[in-house]
PDB file of C-alpha atoms in Angstrom:
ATOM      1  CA  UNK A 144     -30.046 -21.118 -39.603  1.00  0.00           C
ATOM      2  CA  UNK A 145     -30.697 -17.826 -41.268  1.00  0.00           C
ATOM      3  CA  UNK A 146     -28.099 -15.354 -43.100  1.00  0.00           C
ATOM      4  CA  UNK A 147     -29.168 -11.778 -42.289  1.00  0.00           C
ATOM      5  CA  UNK A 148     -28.601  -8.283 -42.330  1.00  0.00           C
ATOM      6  CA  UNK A 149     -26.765  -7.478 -38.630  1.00  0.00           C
ATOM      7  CA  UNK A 150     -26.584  -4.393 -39.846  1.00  0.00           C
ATOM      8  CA  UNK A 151     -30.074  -3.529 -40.794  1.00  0.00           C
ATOM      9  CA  UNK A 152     -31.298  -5.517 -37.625  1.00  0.00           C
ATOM     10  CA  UNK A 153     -29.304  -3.163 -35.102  1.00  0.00           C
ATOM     11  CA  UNK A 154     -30.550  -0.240 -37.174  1.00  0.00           C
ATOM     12  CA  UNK A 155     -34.042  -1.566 -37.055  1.00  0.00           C
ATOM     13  CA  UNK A 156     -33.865  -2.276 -33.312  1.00  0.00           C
ATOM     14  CA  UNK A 157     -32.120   0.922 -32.536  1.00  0.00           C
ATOM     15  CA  UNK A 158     -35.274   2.936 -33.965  1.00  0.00           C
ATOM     16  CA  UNK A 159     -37.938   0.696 -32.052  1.00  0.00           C
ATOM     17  CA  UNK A 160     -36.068   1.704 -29.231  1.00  0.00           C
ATOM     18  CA  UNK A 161     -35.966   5.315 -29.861  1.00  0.00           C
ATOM     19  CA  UNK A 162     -39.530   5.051 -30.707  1.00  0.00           C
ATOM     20  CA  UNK A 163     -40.424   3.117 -27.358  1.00  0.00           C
ATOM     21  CA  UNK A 164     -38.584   6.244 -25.623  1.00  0.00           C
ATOM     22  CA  UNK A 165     -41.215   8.899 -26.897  1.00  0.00           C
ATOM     23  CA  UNK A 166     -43.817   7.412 -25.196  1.00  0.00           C
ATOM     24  CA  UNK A 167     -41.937   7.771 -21.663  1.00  0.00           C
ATOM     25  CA  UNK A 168     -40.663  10.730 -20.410  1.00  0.00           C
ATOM     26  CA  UNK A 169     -39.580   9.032 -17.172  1.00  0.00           C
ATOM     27  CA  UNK A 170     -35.406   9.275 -17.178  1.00  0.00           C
ATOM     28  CA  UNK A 171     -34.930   6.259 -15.495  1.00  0.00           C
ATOM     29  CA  UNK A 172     -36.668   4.074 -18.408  1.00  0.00           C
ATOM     30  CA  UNK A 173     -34.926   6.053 -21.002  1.00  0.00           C
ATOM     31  CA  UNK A 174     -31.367   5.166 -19.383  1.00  0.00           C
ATOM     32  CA  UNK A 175     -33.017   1.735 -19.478  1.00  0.00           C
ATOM     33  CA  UNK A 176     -33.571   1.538 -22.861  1.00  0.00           C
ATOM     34  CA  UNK A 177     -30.657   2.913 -23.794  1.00  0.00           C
ATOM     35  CA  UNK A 178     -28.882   0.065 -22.261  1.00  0.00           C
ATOM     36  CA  UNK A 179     -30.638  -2.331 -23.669  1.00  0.00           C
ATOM     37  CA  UNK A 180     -29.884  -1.003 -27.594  1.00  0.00           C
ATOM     38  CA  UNK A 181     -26.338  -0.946 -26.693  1.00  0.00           C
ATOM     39  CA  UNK A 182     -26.277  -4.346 -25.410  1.00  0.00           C
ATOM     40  CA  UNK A 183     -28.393  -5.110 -28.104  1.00  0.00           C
ATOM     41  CA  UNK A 184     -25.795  -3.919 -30.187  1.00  0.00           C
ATOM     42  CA  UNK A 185     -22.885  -5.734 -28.500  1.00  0.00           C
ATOM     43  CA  UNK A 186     -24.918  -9.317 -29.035  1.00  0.00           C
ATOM     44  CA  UNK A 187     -25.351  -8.387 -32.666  1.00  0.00           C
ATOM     45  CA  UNK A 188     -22.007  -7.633 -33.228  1.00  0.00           C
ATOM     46  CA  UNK A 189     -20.018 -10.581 -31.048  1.00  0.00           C
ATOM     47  CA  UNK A 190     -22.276 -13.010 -32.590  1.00  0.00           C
ATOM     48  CA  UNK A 191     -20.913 -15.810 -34.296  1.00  0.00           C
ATOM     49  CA  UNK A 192     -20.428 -15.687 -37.738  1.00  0.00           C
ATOM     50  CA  UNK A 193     -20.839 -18.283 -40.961  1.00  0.00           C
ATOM     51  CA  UNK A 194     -18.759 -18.040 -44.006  1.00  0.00           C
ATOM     52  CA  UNK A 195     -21.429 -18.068 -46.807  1.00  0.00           C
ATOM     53  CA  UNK A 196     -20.891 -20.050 -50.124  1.00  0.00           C
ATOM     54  CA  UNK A 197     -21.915 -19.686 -53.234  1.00  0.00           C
ATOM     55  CA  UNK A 198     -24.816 -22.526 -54.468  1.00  0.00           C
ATOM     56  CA  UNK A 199     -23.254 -24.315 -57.000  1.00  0.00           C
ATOM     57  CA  UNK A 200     -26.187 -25.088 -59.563  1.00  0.00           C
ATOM     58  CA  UNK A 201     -25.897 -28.474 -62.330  1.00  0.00           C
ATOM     59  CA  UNK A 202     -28.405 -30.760 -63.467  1.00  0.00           C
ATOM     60  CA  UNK A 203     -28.982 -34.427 -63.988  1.00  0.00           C
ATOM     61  CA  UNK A 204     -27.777 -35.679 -67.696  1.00  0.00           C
ATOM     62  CA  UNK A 205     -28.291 -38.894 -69.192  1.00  0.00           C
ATOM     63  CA  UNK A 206     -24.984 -40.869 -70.096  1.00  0.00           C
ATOM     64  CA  UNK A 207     -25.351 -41.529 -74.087  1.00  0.00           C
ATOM     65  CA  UNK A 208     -23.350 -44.704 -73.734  1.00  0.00           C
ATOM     66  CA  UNK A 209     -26.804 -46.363 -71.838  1.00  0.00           C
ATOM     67  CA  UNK A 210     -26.334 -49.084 -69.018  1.00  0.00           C
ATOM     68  CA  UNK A 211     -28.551 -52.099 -70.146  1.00  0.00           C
ATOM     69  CA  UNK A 212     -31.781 -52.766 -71.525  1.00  0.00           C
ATOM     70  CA  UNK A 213     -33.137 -52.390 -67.836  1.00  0.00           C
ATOM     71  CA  UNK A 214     -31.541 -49.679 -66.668  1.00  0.00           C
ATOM     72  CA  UNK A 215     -29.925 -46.278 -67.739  1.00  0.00           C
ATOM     73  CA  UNK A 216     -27.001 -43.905 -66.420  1.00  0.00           C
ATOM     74  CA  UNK A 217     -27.459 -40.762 -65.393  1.00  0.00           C
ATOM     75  CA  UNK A 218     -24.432 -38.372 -64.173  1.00  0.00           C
ATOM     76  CA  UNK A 219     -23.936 -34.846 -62.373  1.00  0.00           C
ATOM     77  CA  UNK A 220     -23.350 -32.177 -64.613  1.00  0.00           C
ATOM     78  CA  UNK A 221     -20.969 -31.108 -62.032  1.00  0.00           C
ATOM     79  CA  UNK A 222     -18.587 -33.753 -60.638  1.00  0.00           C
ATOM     80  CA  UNK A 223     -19.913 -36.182 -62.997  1.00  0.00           C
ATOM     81  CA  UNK A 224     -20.722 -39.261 -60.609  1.00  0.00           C
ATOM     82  CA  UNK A 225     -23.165 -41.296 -61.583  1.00  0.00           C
ATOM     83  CA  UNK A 226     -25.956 -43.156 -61.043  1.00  0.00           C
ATOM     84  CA  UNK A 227     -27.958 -46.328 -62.295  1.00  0.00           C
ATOM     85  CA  UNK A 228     -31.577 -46.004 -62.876  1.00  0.00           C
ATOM     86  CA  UNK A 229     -33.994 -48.388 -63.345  1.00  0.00           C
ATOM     87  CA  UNK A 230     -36.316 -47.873 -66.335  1.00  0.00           C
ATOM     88  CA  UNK A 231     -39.522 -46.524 -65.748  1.00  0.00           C
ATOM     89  CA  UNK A 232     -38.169 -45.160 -62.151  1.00  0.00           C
ATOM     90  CA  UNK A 233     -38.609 -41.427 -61.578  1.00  0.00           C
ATOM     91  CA  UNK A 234     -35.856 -39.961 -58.945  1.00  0.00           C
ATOM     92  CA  UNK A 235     -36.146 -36.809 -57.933  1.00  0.00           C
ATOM     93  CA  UNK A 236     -32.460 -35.490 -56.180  1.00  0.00           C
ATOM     94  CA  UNK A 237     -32.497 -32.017 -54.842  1.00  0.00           C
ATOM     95  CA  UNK A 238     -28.945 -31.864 -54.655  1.00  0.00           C
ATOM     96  CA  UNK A 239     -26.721 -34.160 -55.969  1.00  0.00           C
ATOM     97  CA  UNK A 240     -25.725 -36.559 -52.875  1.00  0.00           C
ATOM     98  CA  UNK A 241     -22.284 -36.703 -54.093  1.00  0.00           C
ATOM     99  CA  UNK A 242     -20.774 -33.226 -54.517  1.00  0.00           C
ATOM    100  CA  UNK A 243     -23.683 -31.403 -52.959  1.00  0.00           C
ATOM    101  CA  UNK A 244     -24.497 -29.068 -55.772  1.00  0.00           C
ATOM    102  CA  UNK A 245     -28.451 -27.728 -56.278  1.00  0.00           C
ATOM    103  CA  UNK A 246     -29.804 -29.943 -58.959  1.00  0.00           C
ATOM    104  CA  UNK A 247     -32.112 -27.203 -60.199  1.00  0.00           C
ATOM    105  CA  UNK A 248     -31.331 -27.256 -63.916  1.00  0.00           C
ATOM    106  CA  UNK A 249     -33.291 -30.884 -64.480  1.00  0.00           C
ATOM    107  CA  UNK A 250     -34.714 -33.675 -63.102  1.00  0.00           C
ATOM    108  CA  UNK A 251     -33.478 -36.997 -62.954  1.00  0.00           C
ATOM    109  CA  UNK A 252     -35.480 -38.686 -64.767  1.00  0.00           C
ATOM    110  CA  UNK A 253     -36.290 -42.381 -66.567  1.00  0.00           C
ATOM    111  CA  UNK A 254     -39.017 -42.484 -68.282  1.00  0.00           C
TER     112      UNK A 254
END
């Protein structure tokens, strides 16, 4: 799924259109194009719509308290969960599986 302009689409569309009609000068296809930018138009509009959300952005921290000699803690900067790590082991999260946030600020890692 895409978020886009509807409005700049229709305008867009509308203007191919128009520009498809100077190369006729038959009526009937101009009435036919017509049509089709105003239905066009109507599918555009009566389309179903998503409620877009802000991406929440955090990064992966490492817990100062440690875990054990083997492994290490590592928590969301956001909703704090957090997660055992293996020494040595590199995991790479996108988002944070938990609270879903974009885990673009660092990288989870143990090195």
């Amino acid at each position: 799924m895409r978020l886009i302009d509807a409005d700049e689409l229709i305008h867009t569309t509308g203007f191919a259109i128009m520009f498809a009609s100077m190369f006729t000068t038959d009526k009937a296809e101009r009435e036919i194009l017509k049509k089709v930018q105003k239905f066009f138009k109507e599918r555009v509009d009566n389309a179903p719509t998503i409620k877009a959300e802000p991406i929440e952005h955090g990064e992966w921290l490492e817990s100062e308290s440690g875990y054990s000699e083997t492994e290490n803690i590592f928590y969301c900067s956001q909703c704090k969960d957090e997660f055992i790590v293996h020494k040595g082991d590199r995991i790479d999260f996108n988002y944070c599986p938990h609270c879903g946030v974009k885990m673009d600020g660092g990288k989870l890692k143990n090195e």
